[in-house]
Amino acid sequence: MQPKANKALIVEGGAMRGIFAAGVLDSFIQQQHYAFDLILAVSAGATNSVGYLSRRQGRSRKIITRLATTRRFFNPRRFALGGHLTDVHWLWHESRKLLPLHLDCLTKGPQLVAVVTDVLSGGARYMSVTPDNLDQVMLATCALPIAFKEMPQIDHQPFTDGGMADSIPVQEAYRRGARDLTVVLSHPLGYRMKPSRLPWLTQHLFRDHPELAQTLLDRANHYNAALDFIAHPPADCQLRVIAPPQDFAVGRLTMDKAKLDAGYLMGLGAGRDYLAMEQRLAKSA
């Protein structure tokens, strides 16, 4: 008997780099492609996935290019004065108000699981997203340490950005029984994360949370281990990757709307190419 979660979609985060996944998932919406049992997503990948499940084509693109490029979200001066660099609380709730979601999407179709990082243990937690916990989990998975001054709480326990502990949860998808994996990355193929150049600073900034500090110091190793899994999946696992092209010019905090629009179109094209390949494989099977 095949595992229940045989087909999984894994969506990486990456703040503004999420514009690529926004394009990929919009191409899926266009062709009504929801052939997954499980979606595992992180940070901006999780918010993109909510828009995808809600069948709101263009929603994530508008959030990133119109709301996330404003000073209300990204404000270095506010940060210098002790406030948020990126106000993800405002961004999430403003997008809920201006671009409403169909919350019944979370009880029908693929199961959405968002990754968050447990501040106290430093470990990854995988939270099933429901209409009841949607706001809490989305805020937690996107709350980049330092850039967002708060540590969101779920059931009175503090959490932070899921990408700190598990940026690309391919191994978790496999552990859950998925053997047919589609992975949407935020970096071009060939990227490898480099270790922190200032480990002492990380330890200082998170001296009250040493387990989280260690997770941040180990992050490059965990990230690159996920890339190794993708490059060399187990023999019983079929894995396909949708990644930005080498000329993808969007960084974590890119505010240039022309670059963001170009990144979106790259995602849209990559998603269409993926679906065309899926159709060819289905016909030849």
PDB file of C-alpha atoms in Angstrom:
ATOM      1  CA  MET A   1       0.000   0.000   0.000  1.00  0.00           C
ATOM      2  CA  GLN A   2       1.359   3.440  -0.948  1.00  0.00           C
ATOM      3  CA  PRO A   3       1.861   5.976   1.862  1.00  0.00           C
ATOM      4  CA  LYS A   4      -0.896   8.558   2.181  1.00  0.00           C
ATOM      5  CA  ALA A   5       1.510  11.438   1.526  1.00  0.00           C
ATOM      6  CA  ASN A   6       3.109   9.927  -1.553  1.00  0.00           C
ATOM      7  CA  LYS A   7       3.254  13.182  -3.543  1.00  0.00           C
ATOM      8  CA  ALA A   8       4.684  16.244  -1.823  1.00  0.00           C
ATOM      9  CA  LEU A   9       5.423  19.813  -2.841  1.00  0.00           C
ATOM     10  CA  ILE A  10       8.237  21.525  -0.923  1.00  0.00           C
ATOM     11  CA  VAL A  11       8.466  25.332  -1.177  1.00  0.00           C
ATOM     12  CA  GLU A  12      11.519  27.172   0.123  1.00  0.00           C
ATOM     13  CA  GLY A  13      11.253  30.680   1.600  1.00  0.00           C
ATOM     14  CA  GLY A  14      13.783  33.486   1.226  1.00  0.00           C
ATOM     15  CA  ALA A  15      11.818  36.727   1.813  1.00  0.00           C
ATOM     16  CA  MET A  16      11.694  38.686  -1.481  1.00  0.00           C
ATOM     17  CA  ARG A  17      13.219  35.730  -3.325  1.00  0.00           C
ATOM     18  CA  GLY A  18       9.790  34.178  -2.798  1.00  0.00           C
ATOM     19  CA  ILE A  19       8.700  36.067  -5.912  1.00  0.00           C
ATOM     20  CA  PHE A  20      10.004  33.135  -7.967  1.00  0.00           C
ATOM     21  CA  ALA A  21       7.797  30.622  -6.136  1.00  0.00           C
ATOM     22  CA  ALA A  22       4.885  33.071  -6.495  1.00  0.00           C
ATOM     23  CA  GLY A  23       5.250  32.743 -10.259  1.00  0.00           C
ATOM     24  CA  VAL A  24       5.626  28.958 -10.148  1.00  0.00           C
ATOM     25  CA  LEU A  25       2.507  28.529  -8.023  1.00  0.00           C
ATOM     26  CA  ASP A  26       0.510  30.944 -10.182  1.00  0.00           C
ATOM     27  CA  SER A  27       1.286  28.725 -13.164  1.00  0.00           C
ATOM     28  CA  PHE A  28      -0.081  25.804 -11.152  1.00  0.00           C
ATOM     29  CA  ILE A  29      -3.256  27.757 -10.376  1.00  0.00           C
ATOM     30  CA  GLN A  30      -3.676  28.636 -14.062  1.00  0.00           C
ATOM     31  CA  GLN A  31      -3.647  24.959 -15.006  1.00  0.00           C
ATOM     32  CA  GLN A  32      -5.501  23.803 -11.873  1.00  0.00           C
ATOM     33  CA  HIS A  33      -2.573  21.630 -10.859  1.00  0.00           C
ATOM     34  CA  TYR A  34      -3.161  20.410  -7.317  1.00  0.00           C
ATOM     35  CA  ALA A  35      -1.777  16.885  -7.646  1.00  0.00           C
ATOM     36  CA  PHE A  36      -0.146  16.769  -4.209  1.00  0.00           C
ATOM     37  CA  ASP A  37      -1.025  15.043  -0.959  1.00  0.00           C
ATOM     38  CA  LEU A  38       1.226  17.258   1.148  1.00  0.00           C
ATOM     39  CA  ILE A  39       2.756  20.726   0.929  1.00  0.00           C
ATOM     40  CA  LEU A  40       5.710  21.464   3.206  1.00  0.00           C
ATOM     41  CA  ALA A  41       6.641  25.134   3.094  1.00  0.00           C
ATOM     42  CA  VAL A  42       8.829  27.640   4.891  1.00  0.00           C
ATOM     43  CA  SER A  43       8.497  31.375   5.551  1.00  0.00           C
ATOM     44  CA  ALA A  44       7.607  33.169   2.286  1.00  0.00           C
ATOM     45  CA  GLY A  45       7.124  29.724   0.758  1.00  0.00           C
ATOM     46  CA  ALA A  46       4.371  29.103   3.299  1.00  0.00           C
ATOM     47  CA  THR A  47       2.541  32.361   2.588  1.00  0.00           C
ATOM     48  CA  ASN A  48       2.883  31.676  -1.149  1.00  0.00           C
ATOM     49  CA  SER A  49       1.391  28.226  -0.570  1.00  0.00           C
ATOM     50  CA  VAL A  50      -1.626  29.672   1.231  1.00  0.00           C
ATOM     51  CA  GLY A  51      -2.353  31.826  -1.812  1.00  0.00           C
ATOM     52  CA  TYR A  52      -1.906  28.792  -4.050  1.00  0.00           C
ATOM     53  CA  LEU A  53      -4.317  26.654  -2.046  1.00  0.00           C
ATOM     54  CA  SER A  54      -6.773  29.553  -1.942  1.00  0.00           C
ATOM     55  CA  ARG A  55      -6.605  29.669  -5.759  1.00  0.00           C
ATOM     56  CA  ARG A  56      -5.890  33.398  -5.644  1.00  0.00           C
ATOM     57  CA  GLN A  57      -3.781  33.872  -8.758  1.00  0.00           C
ATOM     58  CA  GLY A  58      -1.617  36.982  -8.516  1.00  0.00           C
ATOM     59  CA  ARG A  59      -2.134  37.394  -4.763  1.00  0.00           C
ATOM     60  CA  SER A  60       1.437  36.588  -3.719  1.00  0.00           C
ATOM     61  CA  ARG A  61       2.855  38.734  -6.509  1.00  0.00           C
ATOM     62  CA  LYS A  62       0.852  41.722  -5.270  1.00  0.00           C
ATOM     63  CA  ILE A  63       1.935  41.157  -1.675  1.00  0.00           C
ATOM     64  CA  ILE A  64       5.610  41.061  -2.601  1.00  0.00           C
ATOM     65  CA  THR A  65       5.701  43.813  -5.233  1.00  0.00           C
ATOM     66  CA  ARG A  66       3.155  46.242  -3.748  1.00  0.00           C
ATOM     67  CA  LEU A  67       3.096  45.755   0.027  1.00  0.00           C
ATOM     68  CA  ALA A  68       6.531  44.367   0.842  1.00  0.00           C
ATOM     69  CA  THR A  69       8.265  47.162  -1.091  1.00  0.00           C
ATOM     70  CA  THR A  70       6.755  49.885   1.106  1.00  0.00           C
ATOM     71  CA  ARG A  71       8.436  51.592   4.058  1.00  0.00           C
ATOM     72  CA  ARG A  72       5.657  50.248   6.243  1.00  0.00           C
ATOM     73  CA  PHE A  73       7.166  46.796   5.795  1.00  0.00           C
ATOM     74  CA  PHE A  74      10.885  47.395   5.163  1.00  0.00           C
ATOM     75  CA  ASN A  75      12.340  50.360   7.016  1.00  0.00           C
ATOM     76  CA  PRO A  76      16.075  50.579   7.821  1.00  0.00           C
ATOM     77  CA  ARG A  77      15.602  53.881   9.671  1.00  0.00           C
ATOM     78  CA  ARG A  78      13.002  52.341  11.973  1.00  0.00           C
ATOM     79  CA  PHE A  79      15.405  49.460  12.573  1.00  0.00           C
ATOM     80  CA  ALA A  80      18.239  51.837  13.456  1.00  0.00           C
ATOM     81  CA  LEU A  81      15.938  53.402  16.057  1.00  0.00           C
ATOM     82  CA  GLY A  82      15.194  50.016  17.630  1.00  0.00           C
ATOM     83  CA  GLY A  83      12.144  48.881  15.647  1.00  0.00           C
ATOM     84  CA  HIS A  84      11.488  46.191  13.076  1.00  0.00           C
ATOM     85  CA  LEU A  85      13.537  46.072   9.904  1.00  0.00           C
ATOM     86  CA  THR A  86      10.779  43.962   8.328  1.00  0.00           C
ATOM     87  CA  ASP A  87       7.342  44.209   9.936  1.00  0.00           C
ATOM     88  CA  VAL A  88       5.913  40.810   9.017  1.00  0.00           C
ATOM     89  CA  HIS A  89       2.970  41.271  11.406  1.00  0.00           C
ATOM     90  CA  TRP A  90       1.787  44.289   9.430  1.00  0.00           C
ATOM     91  CA  LEU A  91       2.467  42.615   6.078  1.00  0.00           C
ATOM     92  CA  TRP A  92       0.512  39.469   6.899  1.00  0.00           C
ATOM     93  CA  HIS A  93      -2.508  41.219   8.381  1.00  0.00           C
ATOM     94  CA  GLU A  94      -2.592  43.957   5.739  1.00  0.00           C
ATOM     95  CA  SER A  95      -2.545  41.305   3.013  1.00  0.00           C
ATOM     96  CA  ARG A  96      -5.376  39.455   4.769  1.00  0.00           C
ATOM     97  CA  LYS A  97      -7.408  42.669   4.727  1.00  0.00           C
ATOM     98  CA  LEU A  98      -6.682  43.780   1.157  1.00  0.00           C
ATOM     99  CA  LEU A  99      -6.435  40.346  -0.463  1.00  0.00           C
ATOM    100  CA  PRO A 100      -8.840  38.040   1.413  1.00  0.00           C
ATOM    101  CA  LEU A 101      -8.298  34.287   1.484  1.00  0.00           C
ATOM    102  CA  HIS A 102     -10.735  31.411   1.038  1.00  0.00           C
ATOM    103  CA  LEU A 103     -10.052  29.644   4.316  1.00  0.00           C
ATOM    104  CA  ASP A 104     -11.956  26.497   3.371  1.00  0.00           C
ATOM    105  CA  CYS A 105      -8.941  25.752   1.152  1.00  0.00           C
ATOM    106  CA  LEU A 106      -7.102  24.662   4.290  1.00  0.00           C
ATOM    107  CA  THR A 107      -9.582  21.886   4.984  1.00  0.00           C
ATOM    108  CA  LYS A 108      -9.807  20.597   1.406  1.00  0.00           C
ATOM    109  CA  GLY A 109      -7.132  19.353  -0.949  1.00  0.00           C
ATOM    110  CA  PRO A 110      -3.447  18.983  -0.025  1.00  0.00           C
ATOM    111  CA  GLN A 111      -2.415  19.265   3.612  1.00  0.00           C
ATOM    112  CA  LEU A 112      -0.288  22.354   4.274  1.00  0.00           C
ATOM    113  CA  VAL A 113       2.485  22.020   6.860  1.00  0.00           C
ATOM    114  CA  ALA A 114       4.585  25.085   7.715  1.00  0.00           C
ATOM    115  CA  VAL A 115       8.026  24.906   9.286  1.00  0.00           C
ATOM    116  CA  VAL A 116       8.758  27.025  12.366  1.00  0.00           C
ATOM    117  CA  THR A 117      11.833  27.120  14.593  1.00  0.00           C
ATOM    118  CA  ASP A 118      11.436  26.467  18.308  1.00  0.00           C
ATOM    119  CA  VAL A 119      13.316  29.269  20.077  1.00  0.00           C
ATOM    120  CA  LEU A 120      13.898  27.254  23.255  1.00  0.00           C
ATOM    121  CA  SER A 121      15.218  24.040  21.675  1.00  0.00           C
ATOM    122  CA  GLY A 122      16.472  25.432  18.374  1.00  0.00           C
ATOM    123  CA  GLY A 123      14.738  22.574  16.564  1.00  0.00           C
ATOM    124  CA  ALA A 124      12.338  22.569  13.634  1.00  0.00           C
ATOM    125  CA  ARG A 125       8.632  22.116  14.273  1.00  0.00           C
ATOM    126  CA  TYR A 126       6.231  21.142  11.522  1.00  0.00           C
ATOM    127  CA  MET A 127       2.788  22.639  12.059  1.00  0.00           C
ATOM    128  CA  SER A 128      -0.330  21.607  10.169  1.00  0.00           C
ATOM    129  CA  VAL A 129      -1.990  24.857   9.069  1.00  0.00           C
ATOM    130  CA  THR A 130      -5.708  25.269   9.810  1.00  0.00           C
ATOM    131  CA  PRO A 131      -8.113  28.211   9.670  1.00  0.00           C
ATOM    132  CA  ASP A 132      -7.794  28.444  13.466  1.00  0.00           C
ATOM    133  CA  ASN A 133      -3.997  28.732  13.655  1.00  0.00           C
ATOM    134  CA  LEU A 134      -3.308  30.325  10.260  1.00  0.00           C
ATOM    135  CA  ASP A 135      -2.383  33.798  11.527  1.00  0.00           C
ATOM    136  CA  GLN A 136      -0.160  32.521  14.322  1.00  0.00           C
ATOM    137  CA  VAL A 137       1.717  29.996  12.210  1.00  0.00           C
ATOM    138  CA  MET A 138       2.263  32.324   9.237  1.00  0.00           C
ATOM    139  CA  LEU A 139       3.645  35.029  11.508  1.00  0.00           C
ATOM    140  CA  ALA A 140       5.959  32.552  13.237  1.00  0.00           C
ATOM    141  CA  THR A 141       7.327  30.969  10.059  1.00  0.00           C
ATOM    142  CA  CYS A 142       8.158  34.412   8.616  1.00  0.00           C
ATOM    143  CA  ALA A 143       9.539  36.110  11.748  1.00  0.00           C
ATOM    144  CA  LEU A 144      13.191  36.474  10.772  1.00  0.00           C
ATOM    145  CA  PRO A 145      15.323  36.873  13.926  1.00  0.00           C
ATOM    146  CA  ILE A 146      16.721  40.365  14.566  1.00  0.00           C
ATOM    147  CA  ALA A 147      14.875  41.811  11.539  1.00  0.00           C
ATOM    148  CA  PHE A 148      11.549  41.246  13.344  1.00  0.00           C
ATOM    149  CA  LYS A 149      11.949  42.165  16.990  1.00  0.00           C
ATOM    150  CA  GLU A 150       9.235  39.905  18.373  1.00  0.00           C
ATOM    151  CA  MET A 151       9.315  36.144  18.803  1.00  0.00           C
ATOM    152  CA  PRO A 152       5.747  35.062  17.998  1.00  0.00           C
ATOM    153  CA  GLN A 153       4.132  32.639  20.404  1.00  0.00           C
ATOM    154  CA  ILE A 154       2.008  29.600  19.707  1.00  0.00           C
ATOM    155  CA  ASP A 155       0.475  27.965  22.771  1.00  0.00           C
ATOM    156  CA  HIS A 156       2.647  30.233  24.959  1.00  0.00           C
ATOM    157  CA  GLN A 157       5.880  29.010  23.350  1.00  0.00           C
ATOM    158  CA  PRO A 158       8.166  31.311  21.304  1.00  0.00           C
ATOM    159  CA  PHE A 159       8.982  30.533  17.679  1.00  0.00           C
ATOM    160  CA  THR A 160      10.909  32.168  14.874  1.00  0.00           C
ATOM    161  CA  ASP A 161      11.468  31.833  11.121  1.00  0.00           C
ATOM    162  CA  GLY A 162      11.289  28.198  10.012  1.00  0.00           C
ATOM    163  CA  GLY A 163      14.211  28.658   7.654  1.00  0.00           C
ATOM    164  CA  MET A 164      16.581  28.853  10.594  1.00  0.00           C
ATOM    165  CA  ALA A 165      16.117  25.142  11.408  1.00  0.00           C
ATOM    166  CA  ASP A 166      14.916  23.602   8.116  1.00  0.00           C
ATOM    167  CA  SER A 167      14.957  25.802   5.023  1.00  0.00           C
ATOM    168  CA  ILE A 168      14.176  23.034   2.524  1.00  0.00           C
ATOM    169  CA  PRO A 169      12.195  20.281   4.324  1.00  0.00           C
ATOM    170  CA  VAL A 170      12.751  17.537   1.768  1.00  0.00           C
ATOM    171  CA  GLN A 171      13.938  15.055   4.375  1.00  0.00           C
ATOM    172  CA  GLU A 172      10.833  15.675   6.479  1.00  0.00           C
ATOM    173  CA  ALA A 173       8.657  15.035   3.418  1.00  0.00           C
ATOM    174  CA  TYR A 174      10.479  11.743   2.857  1.00  0.00           C
ATOM    175  CA  ARG A 175      10.143  10.847   6.544  1.00  0.00           C
ATOM    176  CA  ARG A 176       6.385  11.348   6.214  1.00  0.00           C
ATOM    177  CA  GLY A 177       6.218   8.795   3.425  1.00  0.00           C
ATOM    178  CA  ALA A 178       6.401  11.013   0.340  1.00  0.00           C
ATOM    179  CA  ARG A 179       8.307   9.359  -2.471  1.00  0.00           C
ATOM    180  CA  ASP A 180       7.339  11.697  -5.316  1.00  0.00           C
ATOM    181  CA  LEU A 181       8.774  15.122  -4.468  1.00  0.00           C
ATOM    182  CA  THR A 182       8.596  18.447  -6.287  1.00  0.00           C
ATOM    183  CA  VAL A 183      10.903  21.089  -4.810  1.00  0.00           C
ATOM    184  CA  VAL A 184      10.668  24.827  -5.519  1.00  0.00           C
ATOM    185  CA  LEU A 185      13.948  26.520  -4.623  1.00  0.00           C
ATOM    186  CA  SER A 186      14.773  30.195  -4.128  1.00  0.00           C
ATOM    187  CA  HIS A 187      18.355  30.048  -5.389  1.00  0.00           C
ATOM    188  CA  PRO A 188      19.670  28.882  -8.764  1.00  0.00           C
ATOM    189  CA  LEU A 189      21.063  25.362  -8.960  1.00  0.00           C
ATOM    190  CA  GLY A 190      24.637  25.184  -7.762  1.00  0.00           C
ATOM    191  CA  TYR A 191      24.158  27.527  -4.818  1.00  0.00           C
ATOM    192  CA  ARG A 192      25.711  26.431  -1.518  1.00  0.00           C
ATOM    193  CA  MET A 193      25.262  28.255   1.766  1.00  0.00           C
ATOM    194  CA  LYS A 194      28.464  29.447   3.446  1.00  0.00           C
ATOM    195  CA  PRO A 195      29.038  29.193   7.210  1.00  0.00           C
ATOM    196  CA  SER A 196      28.697  32.300   9.349  1.00  0.00           C
ATOM    197  CA  ARG A 197      31.763  34.524   9.163  1.00  0.00           C
ATOM    198  CA  LEU A 198      31.037  36.018  12.592  1.00  0.00           C
ATOM    199  CA  PRO A 199      30.007  33.144  14.873  1.00  0.00           C
ATOM    200  CA  TRP A 200      30.880  35.174  17.966  1.00  0.00           C
ATOM    201  CA  LEU A 201      28.316  37.804  16.943  1.00  0.00           C
ATOM    202  CA  THR A 202      25.571  35.181  16.575  1.00  0.00           C
ATOM    203  CA  GLN A 203      26.417  33.813  20.005  1.00  0.00           C
ATOM    204  CA  HIS A 204      26.328  37.331  21.452  1.00  0.00           C
ATOM    205  CA  LEU A 205      23.042  38.351  19.830  1.00  0.00           C
ATOM    206  CA  PHE A 206      21.332  35.146  20.974  1.00  0.00           C
ATOM    207  CA  ARG A 207      23.101  34.716  24.290  1.00  0.00           C
ATOM    208  CA  ASP A 208      19.725  34.340  26.029  1.00  0.00           C
ATOM    209  CA  HIS A 209      18.830  31.474  23.659  1.00  0.00           C
ATOM    210  CA  PRO A 210      21.999  29.368  23.221  1.00  0.00           C
ATOM    211  CA  GLU A 211      20.158  26.485  21.517  1.00  0.00           C
ATOM    212  CA  LEU A 212      18.822  28.842  18.859  1.00  0.00           C
ATOM    213  CA  ALA A 213      22.307  30.357  18.459  1.00  0.00           C
ATOM    214  CA  GLN A 214      23.718  26.902  17.785  1.00  0.00           C
ATOM    215  CA  THR A 215      20.985  26.233  15.219  1.00  0.00           C
ATOM    216  CA  LEU A 216      21.938  29.420  13.402  1.00  0.00           C
ATOM    217  CA  LEU A 217      25.613  28.449  13.471  1.00  0.00           C
ATOM    218  CA  ASP A 218      24.738  25.011  12.076  1.00  0.00           C
ATOM    219  CA  ARG A 219      22.353  26.387   9.473  1.00  0.00           C
ATOM    220  CA  ALA A 220      24.714  26.162   6.496  1.00  0.00           C
ATOM    221  CA  ASN A 221      25.419  22.487   7.235  1.00  0.00           C
ATOM    222  CA  HIS A 222      21.696  21.673   7.456  1.00  0.00           C
ATOM    223  CA  TYR A 223      20.896  23.681   4.336  1.00  0.00           C
ATOM    224  CA  ASN A 224      23.628  22.032   2.280  1.00  0.00           C
ATOM    225  CA  ALA A 225      22.584  18.589   3.562  1.00  0.00           C
ATOM    226  CA  ALA A 226      19.121  19.261   2.093  1.00  0.00           C
ATOM    227  CA  LEU A 227      20.753  20.213  -1.211  1.00  0.00           C
ATOM    228  CA  ASP A 228      22.738  16.955  -1.101  1.00  0.00           C
ATOM    229  CA  PHE A 229      19.484  15.028  -0.579  1.00  0.00           C
ATOM    230  CA  ILE A 230      18.005  16.803  -3.595  1.00  0.00           C
ATOM    231  CA  ALA A 231      21.044  16.053  -5.740  1.00  0.00           C
ATOM    232  CA  HIS A 232      21.189  12.413  -4.634  1.00  0.00           C
ATOM    233  CA  PRO A 233      17.739  11.278  -3.449  1.00  0.00           C
ATOM    234  CA  PRO A 234      17.173   7.733  -2.144  1.00  0.00           C
ATOM    235  CA  ALA A 235      16.634   5.053  -4.775  1.00  0.00           C
ATOM    236  CA  ASP A 236      12.915   4.798  -3.962  1.00  0.00           C
ATOM    237  CA  CYS A 237      12.343   8.569  -4.316  1.00  0.00           C
ATOM    238  CA  GLN A 238      11.459  10.468  -7.497  1.00  0.00           C
ATOM    239  CA  LEU A 239      12.443  14.117  -7.158  1.00  0.00           C
ATOM    240  CA  ARG A 240      12.038  17.081  -9.512  1.00  0.00           C
ATOM    241  CA  VAL A 241      13.397  20.577  -8.908  1.00  0.00           C
ATOM    242  CA  ILE A 242      12.075  23.945 -10.045  1.00  0.00           C
ATOM    243  CA  ALA A 243      14.833  26.513  -9.482  1.00  0.00           C
ATOM    244  CA  PRO A 244      15.493  30.077 -10.639  1.00  0.00           C
ATOM    245  CA  PRO A 245      17.803  30.502 -13.618  1.00  0.00           C
ATOM    246  CA  GLN A 246      21.367  31.705 -13.089  1.00  0.00           C
ATOM    247  CA  ASP A 247      20.436  35.302 -13.967  1.00  0.00           C
ATOM    248  CA  PHE A 248      17.790  35.504 -11.215  1.00  0.00           C
ATOM    249  CA  ALA A 249      18.630  38.909  -9.691  1.00  0.00           C
ATOM    250  CA  VAL A 250      16.400  38.957  -6.604  1.00  0.00           C
ATOM    251  CA  GLY A 251      17.988  38.903  -3.154  1.00  0.00           C
ATOM    252  CA  ARG A 252      16.439  38.520   0.287  1.00  0.00           C
ATOM    253  CA  LEU A 253      15.661  42.243   0.566  1.00  0.00           C
ATOM    254  CA  THR A 254      15.470  43.362  -3.076  1.00  0.00           C
ATOM    255  CA  MET A 255      13.048  46.286  -3.396  1.00  0.00           C
ATOM    256  CA  ASP A 256      13.563  46.963  -7.108  1.00  0.00           C
ATOM    257  CA  LYS A 257      10.150  46.328  -8.662  1.00  0.00           C
ATOM    258  CA  ALA A 258      11.590  45.698 -12.133  1.00  0.00           C
ATOM    259  CA  LYS A 259      13.797  42.916 -10.738  1.00  0.00           C
ATOM    260  CA  LEU A 260      10.872  41.502  -8.770  1.00  0.00           C
ATOM    261  CA  ASP A 261       8.618  41.484 -11.838  1.00  0.00           C
ATOM    262  CA  ALA A 262      11.352  39.768 -13.856  1.00  0.00           C
ATOM    263  CA  GLY A 263      11.774  37.176 -11.074  1.00  0.00           C
ATOM    264  CA  TYR A 264       8.037  36.517 -11.075  1.00  0.00           C
ATOM    265  CA  LEU A 265       7.989  35.942 -14.832  1.00  0.00           C
ATOM    266  CA  MET A 266      10.921  33.534 -14.459  1.00  0.00           C
ATOM    267  CA  GLY A 267       8.872  31.566 -11.935  1.00  0.00           C
ATOM    268  CA  LEU A 268       5.799  31.622 -14.126  1.00  0.00           C
ATOM    269  CA  GLY A 269       7.806  30.286 -17.066  1.00  0.00           C
ATOM    270  CA  ALA A 270       9.569  27.641 -14.969  1.00  0.00           C
ATOM    271  CA  GLY A 271       6.229  26.434 -13.618  1.00  0.00           C
ATOM    272  CA  ARG A 272       4.766  26.150 -17.102  1.00  0.00           C
ATOM    273  CA  ASP A 273       7.829  24.243 -18.295  1.00  0.00           C
ATOM    274  CA  TYR A 274       7.471  21.852 -15.350  1.00  0.00           C
ATOM    275  CA  LEU A 275       3.794  21.209 -16.108  1.00  0.00           C
ATOM    276  CA  ALA A 276       4.534  20.652 -19.796  1.00  0.00           C
ATOM    277  CA  MET A 277       7.153  18.073 -18.793  1.00  0.00           C
ATOM    278  CA  GLU A 278       4.660  16.404 -16.449  1.00  0.00           C
ATOM    279  CA  GLN A 279       2.145  16.151 -19.283  1.00  0.00           C
ATOM    280  CA  ARG A 280       4.722  14.603 -21.614  1.00  0.00           C
ATOM    281  CA  LEU A 281       5.699  12.046 -18.980  1.00  0.00           C
ATOM    282  CA  ALA A 282       2.052  11.184 -18.354  1.00  0.00           C
ATOM    283  CA  LYS A 283       1.448  10.566 -22.067  1.00  0.00           C
ATOM    284  CA  SER A 284       4.515   8.358 -22.405  1.00  0.00           C
ATOM    285  CA  ALA A 285       3.698   6.296 -19.313  1.00  0.00           C
TER     286      ALA A 285
END
